[in-house]
mmCIF file of C-alpha atoms in Angstrom:
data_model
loop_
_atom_site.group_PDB
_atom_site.id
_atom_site.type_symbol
_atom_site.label_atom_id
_atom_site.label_comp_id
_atom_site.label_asym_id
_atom_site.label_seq_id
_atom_site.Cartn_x
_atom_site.Cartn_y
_atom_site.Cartn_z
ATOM 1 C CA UNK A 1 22.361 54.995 19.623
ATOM 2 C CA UNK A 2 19.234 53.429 20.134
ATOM 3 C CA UNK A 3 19.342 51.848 16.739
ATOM 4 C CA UNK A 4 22.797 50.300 18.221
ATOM 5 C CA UNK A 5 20.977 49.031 21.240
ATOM 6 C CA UNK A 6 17.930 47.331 19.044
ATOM 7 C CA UNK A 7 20.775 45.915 16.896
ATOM 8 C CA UNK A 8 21.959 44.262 20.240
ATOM 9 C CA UNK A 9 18.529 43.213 21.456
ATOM 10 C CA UNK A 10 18.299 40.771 17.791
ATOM 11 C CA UNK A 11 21.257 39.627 18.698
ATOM 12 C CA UNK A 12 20.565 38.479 22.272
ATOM 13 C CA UNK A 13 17.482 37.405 21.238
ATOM 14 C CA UNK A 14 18.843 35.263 18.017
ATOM 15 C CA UNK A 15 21.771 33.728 20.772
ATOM 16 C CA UNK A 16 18.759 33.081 23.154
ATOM 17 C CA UNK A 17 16.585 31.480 20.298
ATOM 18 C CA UNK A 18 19.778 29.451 19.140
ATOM 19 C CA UNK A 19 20.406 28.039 22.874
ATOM 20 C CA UNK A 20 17.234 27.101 23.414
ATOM 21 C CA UNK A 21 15.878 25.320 19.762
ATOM 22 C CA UNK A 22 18.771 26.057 17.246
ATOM 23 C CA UNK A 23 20.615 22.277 18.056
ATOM 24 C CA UNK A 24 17.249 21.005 17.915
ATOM 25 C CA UNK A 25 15.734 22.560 14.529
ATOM 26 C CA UNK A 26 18.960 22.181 13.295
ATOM 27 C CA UNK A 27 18.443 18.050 14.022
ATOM 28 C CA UNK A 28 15.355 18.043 12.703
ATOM 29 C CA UNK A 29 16.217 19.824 9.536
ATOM 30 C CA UNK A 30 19.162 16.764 9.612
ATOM 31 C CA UNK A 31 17.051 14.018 9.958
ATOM 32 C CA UNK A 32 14.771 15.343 7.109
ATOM 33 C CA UNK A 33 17.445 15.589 4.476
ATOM 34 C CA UNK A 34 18.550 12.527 5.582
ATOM 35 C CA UNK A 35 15.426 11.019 5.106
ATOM 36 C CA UNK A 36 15.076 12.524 1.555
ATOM 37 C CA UNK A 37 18.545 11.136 0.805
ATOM 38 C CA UNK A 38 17.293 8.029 1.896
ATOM 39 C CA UNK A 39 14.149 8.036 -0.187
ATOM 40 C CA UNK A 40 15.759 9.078 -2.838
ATOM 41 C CA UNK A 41 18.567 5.355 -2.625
ATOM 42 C CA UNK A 42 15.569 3.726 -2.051
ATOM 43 C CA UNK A 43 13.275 4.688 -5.228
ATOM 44 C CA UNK A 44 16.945 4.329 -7.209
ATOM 45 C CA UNK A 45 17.404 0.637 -5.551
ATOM 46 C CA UNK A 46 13.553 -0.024 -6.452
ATOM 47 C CA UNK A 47 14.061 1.269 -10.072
ATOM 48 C CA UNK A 48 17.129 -0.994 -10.141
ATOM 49 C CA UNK A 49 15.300 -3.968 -8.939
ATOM 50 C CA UNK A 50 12.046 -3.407 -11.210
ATOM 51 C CA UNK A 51 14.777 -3.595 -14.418
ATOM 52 C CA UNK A 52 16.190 -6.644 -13.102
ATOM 53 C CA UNK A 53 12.951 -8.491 -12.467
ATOM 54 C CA UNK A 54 11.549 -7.233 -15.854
ATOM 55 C CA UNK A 55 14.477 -8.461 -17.692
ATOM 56 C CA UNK A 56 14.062 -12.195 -15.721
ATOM 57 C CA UNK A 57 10.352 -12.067 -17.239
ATOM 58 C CA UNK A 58 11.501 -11.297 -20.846
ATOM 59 C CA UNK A 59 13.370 -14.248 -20.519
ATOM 60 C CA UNK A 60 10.730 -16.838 -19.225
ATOM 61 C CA UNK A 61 8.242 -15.046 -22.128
ATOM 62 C CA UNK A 62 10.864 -16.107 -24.839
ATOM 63 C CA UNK A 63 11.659 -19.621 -23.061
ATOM 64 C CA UNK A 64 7.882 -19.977 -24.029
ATOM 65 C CA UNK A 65 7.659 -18.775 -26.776
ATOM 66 C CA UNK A 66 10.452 -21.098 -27.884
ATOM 67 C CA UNK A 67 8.579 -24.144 -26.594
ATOM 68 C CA UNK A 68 5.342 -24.680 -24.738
ATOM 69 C CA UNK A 69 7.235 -26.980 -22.349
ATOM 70 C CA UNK A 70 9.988 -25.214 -21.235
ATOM 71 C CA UNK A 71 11.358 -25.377 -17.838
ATOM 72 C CA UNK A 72 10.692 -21.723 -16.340
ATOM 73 C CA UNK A 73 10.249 -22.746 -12.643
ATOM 74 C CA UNK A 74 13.567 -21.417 -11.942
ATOM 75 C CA UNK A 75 13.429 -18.189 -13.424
ATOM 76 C CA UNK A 76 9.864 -18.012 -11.215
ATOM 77 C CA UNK A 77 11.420 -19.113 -8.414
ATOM 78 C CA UNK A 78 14.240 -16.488 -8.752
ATOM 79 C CA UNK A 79 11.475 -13.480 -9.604
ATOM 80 C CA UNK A 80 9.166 -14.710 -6.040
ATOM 81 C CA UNK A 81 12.715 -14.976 -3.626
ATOM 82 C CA UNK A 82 14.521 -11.705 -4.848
ATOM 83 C CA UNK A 83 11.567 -9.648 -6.386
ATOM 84 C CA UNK A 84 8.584 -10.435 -4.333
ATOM 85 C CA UNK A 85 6.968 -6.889 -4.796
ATOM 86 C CA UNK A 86 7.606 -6.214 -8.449
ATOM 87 C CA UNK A 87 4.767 -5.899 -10.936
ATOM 88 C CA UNK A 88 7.141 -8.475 -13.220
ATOM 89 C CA UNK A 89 6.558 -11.358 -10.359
ATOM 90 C CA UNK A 90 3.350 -10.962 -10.534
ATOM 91 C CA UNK A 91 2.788 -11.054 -14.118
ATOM 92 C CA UNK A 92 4.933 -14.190 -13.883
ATOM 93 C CA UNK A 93 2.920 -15.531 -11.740
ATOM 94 C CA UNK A 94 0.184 -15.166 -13.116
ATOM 95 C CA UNK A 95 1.355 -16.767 -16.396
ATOM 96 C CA UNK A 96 3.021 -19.708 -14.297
ATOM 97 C CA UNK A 97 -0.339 -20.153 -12.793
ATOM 98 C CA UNK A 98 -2.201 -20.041 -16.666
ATOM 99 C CA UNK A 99 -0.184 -23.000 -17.757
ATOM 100 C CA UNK A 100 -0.557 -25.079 -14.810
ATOM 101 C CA UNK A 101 -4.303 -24.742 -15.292
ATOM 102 C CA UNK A 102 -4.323 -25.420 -18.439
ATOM 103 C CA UNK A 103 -2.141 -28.487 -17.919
ATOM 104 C CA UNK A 104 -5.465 -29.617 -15.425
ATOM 105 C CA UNK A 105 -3.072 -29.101 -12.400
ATOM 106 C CA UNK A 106 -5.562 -26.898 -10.146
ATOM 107 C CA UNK A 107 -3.783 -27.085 -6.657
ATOM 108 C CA UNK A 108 -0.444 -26.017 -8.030
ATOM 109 C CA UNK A 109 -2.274 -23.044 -10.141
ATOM 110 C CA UNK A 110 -4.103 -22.231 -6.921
ATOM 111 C CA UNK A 111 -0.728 -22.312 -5.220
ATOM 112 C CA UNK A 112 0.837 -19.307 -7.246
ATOM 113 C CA UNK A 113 -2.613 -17.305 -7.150
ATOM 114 C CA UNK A 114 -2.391 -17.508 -3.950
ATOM 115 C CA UNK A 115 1.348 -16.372 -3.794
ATOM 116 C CA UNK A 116 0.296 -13.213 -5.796
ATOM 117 C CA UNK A 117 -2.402 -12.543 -3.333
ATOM 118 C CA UNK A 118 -0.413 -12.689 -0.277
ATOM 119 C CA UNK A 119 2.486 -10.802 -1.896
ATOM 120 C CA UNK A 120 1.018 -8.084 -4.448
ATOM 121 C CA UNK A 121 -1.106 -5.382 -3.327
ATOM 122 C CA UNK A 122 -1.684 -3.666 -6.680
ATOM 123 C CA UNK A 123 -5.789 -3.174 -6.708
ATOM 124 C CA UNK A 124 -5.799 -4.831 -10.449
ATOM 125 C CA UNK A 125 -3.417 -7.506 -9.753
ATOM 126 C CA UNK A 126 -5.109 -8.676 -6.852
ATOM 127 C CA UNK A 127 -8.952 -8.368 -8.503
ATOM 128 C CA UNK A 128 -7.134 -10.715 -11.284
ATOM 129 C CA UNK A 129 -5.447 -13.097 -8.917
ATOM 130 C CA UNK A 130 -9.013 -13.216 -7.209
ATOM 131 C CA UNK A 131 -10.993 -13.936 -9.879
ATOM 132 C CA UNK A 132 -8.620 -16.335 -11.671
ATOM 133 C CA UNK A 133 -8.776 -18.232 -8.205
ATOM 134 C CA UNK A 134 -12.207 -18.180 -8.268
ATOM 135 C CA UNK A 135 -12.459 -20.297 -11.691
ATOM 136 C CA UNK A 136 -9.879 -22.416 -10.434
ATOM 137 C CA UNK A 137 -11.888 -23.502 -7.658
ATOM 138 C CA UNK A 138 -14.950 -23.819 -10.322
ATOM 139 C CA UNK A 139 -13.558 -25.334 -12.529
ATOM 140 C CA UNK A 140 -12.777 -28.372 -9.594
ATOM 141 C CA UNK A 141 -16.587 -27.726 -8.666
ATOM 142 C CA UNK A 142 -15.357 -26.713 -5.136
ATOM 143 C CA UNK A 143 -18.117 -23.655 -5.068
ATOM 144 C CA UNK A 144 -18.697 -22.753 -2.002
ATOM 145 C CA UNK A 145 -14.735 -21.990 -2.029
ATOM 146 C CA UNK A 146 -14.747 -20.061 -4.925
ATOM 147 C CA UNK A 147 -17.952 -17.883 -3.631
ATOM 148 C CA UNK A 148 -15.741 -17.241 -0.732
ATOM 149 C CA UNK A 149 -12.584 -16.367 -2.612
ATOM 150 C CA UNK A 150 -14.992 -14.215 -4.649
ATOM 151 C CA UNK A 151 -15.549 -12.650 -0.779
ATOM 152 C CA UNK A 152 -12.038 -11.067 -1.295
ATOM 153 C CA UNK A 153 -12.228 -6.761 -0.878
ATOM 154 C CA UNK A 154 -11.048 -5.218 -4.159
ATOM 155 C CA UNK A 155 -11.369 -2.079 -5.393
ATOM 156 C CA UNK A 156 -14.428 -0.679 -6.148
ATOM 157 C CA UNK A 157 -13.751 -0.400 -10.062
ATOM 158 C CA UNK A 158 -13.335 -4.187 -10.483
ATOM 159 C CA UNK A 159 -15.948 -5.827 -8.376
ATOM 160 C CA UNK A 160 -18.198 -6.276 -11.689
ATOM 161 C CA UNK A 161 -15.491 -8.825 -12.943
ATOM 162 C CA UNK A 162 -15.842 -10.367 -9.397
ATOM 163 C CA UNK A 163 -19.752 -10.297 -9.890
ATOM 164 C CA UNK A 164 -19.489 -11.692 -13.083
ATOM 165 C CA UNK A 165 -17.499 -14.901 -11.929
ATOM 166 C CA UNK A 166 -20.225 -14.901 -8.881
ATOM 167 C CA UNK A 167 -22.853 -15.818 -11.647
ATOM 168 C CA UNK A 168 -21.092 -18.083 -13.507
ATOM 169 C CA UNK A 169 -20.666 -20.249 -10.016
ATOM 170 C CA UNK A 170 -24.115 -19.791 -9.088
ATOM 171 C CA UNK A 171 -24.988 -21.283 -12.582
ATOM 172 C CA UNK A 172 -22.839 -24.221 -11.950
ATOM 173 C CA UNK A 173 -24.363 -24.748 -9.345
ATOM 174 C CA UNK A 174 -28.628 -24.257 -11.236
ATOM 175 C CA UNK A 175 -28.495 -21.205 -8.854
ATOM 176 C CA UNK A 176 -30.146 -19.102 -11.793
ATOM 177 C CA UNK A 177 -32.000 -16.606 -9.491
ATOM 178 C CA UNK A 178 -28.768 -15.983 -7.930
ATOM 179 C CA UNK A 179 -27.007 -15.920 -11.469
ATOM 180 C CA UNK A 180 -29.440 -13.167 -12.467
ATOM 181 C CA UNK A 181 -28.941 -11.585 -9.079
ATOM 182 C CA UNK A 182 -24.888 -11.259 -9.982
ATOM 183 C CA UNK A 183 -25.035 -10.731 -13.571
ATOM 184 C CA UNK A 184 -27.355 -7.911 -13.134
ATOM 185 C CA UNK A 185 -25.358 -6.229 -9.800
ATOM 186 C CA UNK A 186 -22.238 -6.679 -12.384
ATOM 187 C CA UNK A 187 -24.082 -4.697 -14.876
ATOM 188 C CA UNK A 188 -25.206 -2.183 -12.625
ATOM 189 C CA UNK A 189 -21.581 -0.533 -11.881
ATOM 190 C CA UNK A 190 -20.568 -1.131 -15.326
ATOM 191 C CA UNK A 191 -20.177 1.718 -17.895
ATOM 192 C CA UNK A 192 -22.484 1.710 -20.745
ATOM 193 C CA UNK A 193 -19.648 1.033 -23.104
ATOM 194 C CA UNK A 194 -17.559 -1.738 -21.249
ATOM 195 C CA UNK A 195 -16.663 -4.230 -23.554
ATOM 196 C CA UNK A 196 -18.278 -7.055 -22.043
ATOM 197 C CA UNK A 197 -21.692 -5.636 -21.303
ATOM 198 C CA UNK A 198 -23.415 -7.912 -24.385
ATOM 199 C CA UNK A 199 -21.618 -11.240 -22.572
ATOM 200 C CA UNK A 200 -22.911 -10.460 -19.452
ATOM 201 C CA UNK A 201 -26.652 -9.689 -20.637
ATOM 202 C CA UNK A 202 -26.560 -12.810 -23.119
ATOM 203 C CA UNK A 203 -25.394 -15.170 -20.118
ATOM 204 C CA UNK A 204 -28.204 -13.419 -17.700
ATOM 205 C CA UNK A 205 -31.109 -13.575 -20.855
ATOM 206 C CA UNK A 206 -30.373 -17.154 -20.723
ATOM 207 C CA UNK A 207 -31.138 -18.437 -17.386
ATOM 208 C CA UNK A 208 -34.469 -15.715 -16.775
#
Protein backbone atom coordinates (compact mmCIF):
# COMPACT_ATOMS: atom_id res chain seq x y z
CA UNK A 1 0.00 0.00 0.00
CA UNK A 2 2.19 2.65 0.81
CA UNK A 3 4.54 1.71 -1.96
CA UNK A 4 1.19 2.28 -4.20
CA UNK A 5 0.72 5.68 -2.70
CA UNK A 6 4.65 6.80 -3.30
CA UNK A 7 4.12 5.37 -6.83
CA UNK A 8 1.25 8.03 -7.05
CA UNK A 9 3.14 10.86 -5.39
CA UNK A 10 6.02 10.49 -8.70
CA UNK A 11 3.37 10.64 -10.66
CA UNK A 12 1.69 13.83 -9.42
CA UNK A 13 4.80 15.21 -9.02
CA UNK A 14 6.17 14.26 -12.76
CA UNK A 15 2.37 15.78 -14.11
CA UNK A 16 3.14 18.86 -11.84
CA UNK A 17 6.83 19.16 -13.15
CA UNK A 18 5.47 18.61 -16.83
CA UNK A 19 2.73 21.55 -16.40
CA UNK A 20 4.86 23.80 -15.12
CA UNK A 21 8.49 23.43 -17.36
CA UNK A 22 7.89 20.27 -19.57
CA UNK A 23 6.46 22.65 -22.83
CA UNK A 24 9.22 24.81 -22.00
CA UNK A 25 12.37 22.33 -21.68
CA UNK A 26 10.83 20.57 -24.25
CA UNK A 27 11.26 24.09 -26.54
CA UNK A 28 14.43 24.56 -25.52
CA UNK A 29 15.63 21.09 -26.21
CA UNK A 30 13.78 22.09 -29.90
CA UNK A 31 15.47 25.07 -30.54
CA UNK A 32 18.87 23.37 -29.73
CA UNK A 33 18.57 20.57 -32.22
CA UNK A 34 17.41 22.92 -34.45
CA UNK A 35 20.24 24.95 -34.07
CA UNK A 36 22.64 21.94 -34.49
CA UNK A 37 20.72 21.07 -37.67
CA UNK A 38 21.33 24.39 -38.67
CA UNK A 39 25.04 24.42 -37.97
CA UNK A 40 25.45 21.47 -39.34
CA UNK A 41 23.69 23.07 -43.36
CA UNK A 42 25.75 25.76 -42.64
CA UNK A 43 29.42 24.13 -42.23
CA UNK A 44 28.03 21.73 -45.37
CA UNK A 45 27.07 25.11 -47.43
CA UNK A 46 30.61 26.59 -46.27
CA UNK A 47 32.44 23.34 -47.33
CA UNK A 48 30.49 23.65 -50.59
CA UNK A 49 31.44 27.17 -51.14
CA UNK A 50 35.28 26.75 -50.08
CA UNK A 51 35.37 23.88 -53.17
CA UNK A 52 33.85 26.22 -55.45
CA UNK A 53 36.07 29.19 -54.73
CA UNK A 54 39.18 26.87 -54.69
CA UNK A 55 38.36 25.47 -57.97
CA UNK A 56 37.85 29.41 -59.46
CA UNK A 57 41.59 29.92 -58.10
CA UNK A 58 43.00 26.78 -59.86
CA UNK A 59 41.77 28.29 -62.78
CA UNK A 60 43.21 31.93 -62.59
CA UNK A 61 46.74 29.96 -61.37
CA UNK A 62 46.70 28.04 -64.79
CA UNK A 63 45.39 31.23 -66.85
CA UNK A 64 48.88 32.42 -65.54
CA UNK A 65 50.70 30.05 -65.86
CA UNK A 66 49.64 29.89 -69.51
CA UNK A 67 50.57 33.54 -70.05
CA UNK A 68 51.83 36.31 -67.83
CA UNK A 69 49.15 38.57 -69.33
CA UNK A 70 46.14 36.89 -69.04
CA UNK A 71 42.92 38.46 -68.29
CA UNK A 72 41.97 37.06 -64.66
CA UNK A 73 40.00 40.14 -63.40
CA UNK A 74 36.90 38.29 -63.91
CA UNK A 75 37.57 35.21 -62.26
CA UNK A 76 38.75 37.83 -59.20
CA UNK A 77 35.90 39.63 -59.48
CA UNK A 78 33.69 36.46 -59.30
CA UNK A 79 35.93 34.97 -56.11
CA UNK A 80 35.46 38.86 -54.07
CA UNK A 81 31.27 39.05 -55.02
CA UNK A 82 30.32 35.31 -54.25
CA UNK A 83 33.26 34.15 -51.95
CA UNK A 84 34.24 37.12 -49.95
CA UNK A 85 35.29 35.01 -46.81
CA UNK A 86 37.13 32.13 -48.39
CA UNK A 87 40.83 31.58 -47.82
CA UNK A 88 40.89 31.07 -51.97
CA UNK A 89 39.81 35.01 -52.35
CA UNK A 90 42.26 35.92 -50.44
CA UNK A 91 45.04 34.09 -51.89
CA UNK A 92 43.69 35.56 -55.13
CA UNK A 93 43.95 38.58 -53.99
CA UNK A 94 46.85 38.61 -52.92
CA UNK A 95 48.33 37.32 -56.22
CA UNK A 96 46.08 39.94 -58.19
CA UNK A 97 47.65 42.50 -56.00
CA UNK A 98 51.57 40.88 -56.75
CA UNK A 99 51.15 41.49 -60.42
CA UNK A 100 49.76 44.84 -60.30
CA UNK A 101 52.82 45.82 -58.29
CA UNK A 102 54.99 44.44 -60.24
CA UNK A 103 53.41 46.02 -63.31
CA UNK A 104 54.39 49.62 -61.17
CA UNK A 105 50.56 50.08 -60.66
CA UNK A 106 50.66 50.88 -56.72
CA UNK A 107 47.07 52.35 -56.16
CA UNK A 108 45.35 49.45 -57.84
CA UNK A 109 47.72 46.86 -55.76
CA UNK A 110 46.87 48.93 -52.70
CA UNK A 111 43.25 48.64 -53.76
CA UNK A 112 43.04 44.71 -53.43
CA UNK A 113 45.29 44.76 -50.14
CA UNK A 114 43.05 46.70 -48.90
CA UNK A 115 40.02 44.50 -50.02
CA UNK A 116 41.72 41.53 -48.17
CA UNK A 117 42.03 43.60 -45.11
CA UNK A 118 38.56 44.71 -44.83
CA UNK A 119 37.22 41.27 -45.81
CA UNK A 120 39.65 38.45 -44.32
CA UNK A 121 40.15 38.07 -40.76
CA UNK A 122 42.56 35.13 -40.81
CA UNK A 123 45.57 36.41 -38.29
CA UNK A 124 48.24 35.37 -41.21
CA UNK A 125 46.35 36.69 -44.04
CA UNK A 126 45.86 39.90 -42.59
CA UNK A 127 49.76 40.26 -41.10
CA UNK A 128 50.53 39.52 -45.03
CA UNK A 129 48.02 41.91 -46.49
CA UNK A 130 49.57 44.44 -43.88
CA UNK A 131 52.89 44.16 -44.58
CA UNK A 132 52.60 43.82 -48.37
CA UNK A 133 50.68 47.26 -48.00
CA UNK A 134 53.27 48.56 -46.16
CA UNK A 135 55.97 48.12 -49.13
CA UNK A 136 53.50 49.31 -51.40
CA UNK A 137 53.31 52.52 -49.79
CA UNK A 138 57.37 52.39 -49.63
CA UNK A 139 57.98 51.59 -52.48
CA UNK A 140 55.85 55.13 -53.65
CA UNK A 141 58.00 56.76 -50.73
CA UNK A 142 54.64 57.65 -49.02
CA UNK A 143 56.27 56.66 -45.36
CA UNK A 144 54.57 58.08 -42.98
CA UNK A 145 51.55 55.93 -44.57
CA UNK A 146 53.21 52.88 -44.56
CA UNK A 147 54.47 53.41 -40.71
CA UNK A 148 50.84 53.78 -40.08
CA UNK A 149 49.61 50.79 -42.03
CA UNK A 150 52.47 49.05 -40.19
CA UNK A 151 50.15 50.47 -36.97
CA UNK A 152 47.67 47.65 -37.97
CA UNK A 153 47.00 44.96 -34.65
CA UNK A 154 48.08 41.47 -35.73
CA UNK A 155 48.73 38.67 -33.93
CA UNK A 156 51.32 38.48 -31.67
CA UNK A 157 53.35 35.69 -33.67
CA UNK A 158 53.79 37.92 -36.75
CA UNK A 159 54.57 41.37 -35.53
CA UNK A 160 58.47 40.63 -36.20
CA UNK A 161 57.60 40.58 -40.02
CA UNK A 162 55.73 43.90 -39.26
CA UNK A 163 58.95 45.13 -37.35
CA UNK A 164 61.03 44.11 -39.98
CA UNK A 165 59.20 46.23 -42.75
CA UNK A 166 59.23 49.13 -39.87
CA UNK A 167 63.11 49.20 -40.41
CA UNK A 168 63.31 48.97 -43.82
CA UNK A 169 60.98 52.38 -43.93
CA UNK A 170 62.88 53.99 -41.33
CA UNK A 171 66.01 53.32 -43.56
CA UNK A 172 64.36 54.88 -46.48
CA UNK A 173 63.86 57.41 -44.81
CA UNK A 174 68.21 57.66 -43.08
CA UNK A 175 66.16 56.88 -39.88
CA UNK A 176 69.05 54.34 -38.90
CA UNK A 177 68.61 54.70 -35.08
CA UNK A 178 65.10 53.89 -35.63
CA UNK A 179 66.10 51.04 -38.18
CA UNK A 180 68.22 49.51 -35.42
CA UNK A 181 65.43 50.20 -32.98
CA UNK A 182 62.96 47.81 -35.34
CA UNK A 183 65.36 45.38 -36.57
CA UNK A 184 66.44 44.60 -33.14
CA UNK A 185 62.55 44.59 -31.46
CA UNK A 186 61.98 42.12 -34.65
CA UNK A 187 64.74 40.01 -33.45
CA UNK A 188 63.78 40.03 -30.02
CA UNK A 189 60.39 37.86 -30.44
CA UNK A 190 61.97 35.83 -33.02
CA UNK A 191 63.00 32.17 -32.43
CA UNK A 192 66.59 31.41 -32.54
CA UNK A 193 66.11 29.35 -35.64
CA UNK A 194 63.69 31.55 -37.83
CA UNK A 195 64.85 31.57 -41.15
CA UNK A 196 65.42 35.08 -41.56
CA UNK A 197 67.29 35.90 -38.40
CA UNK A 198 70.88 36.36 -40.53
CA UNK A 199 68.78 39.04 -42.98
CA UNK A 200 67.60 40.86 -40.27
CA UNK A 201 71.06 41.12 -38.29
CA UNK A 202 73.01 41.80 -41.70
CA UNK A 203 70.48 44.76 -42.58
CA UNK A 204 70.76 46.09 -38.71
CA UNK A 205 75.01 45.50 -38.75
CA UNK A 206 74.83 47.79 -41.60
CA UNK A 207 73.37 50.96 -40.53
CA UNK A 208 75.11 50.76 -36.55
Amino acid sequence: MAAHIEEQEELENFKYFWNKWGRWLFGILLLAALGYLGYVFYQSQQNKQNQEAAGVLIQMVEKEQQSKNANINADLQNLQQNYPDSIAAAQATLMAATKEFDNGKYDIAAGHLNWVLKNQKSPPVQALAVQRLAVVKLQQNKFDEALAVLGTKVDKAFEPLLLETKGDVYAAQGKNKEAVQAYEQALAQMPDDAFNRENIQFKADQLQ
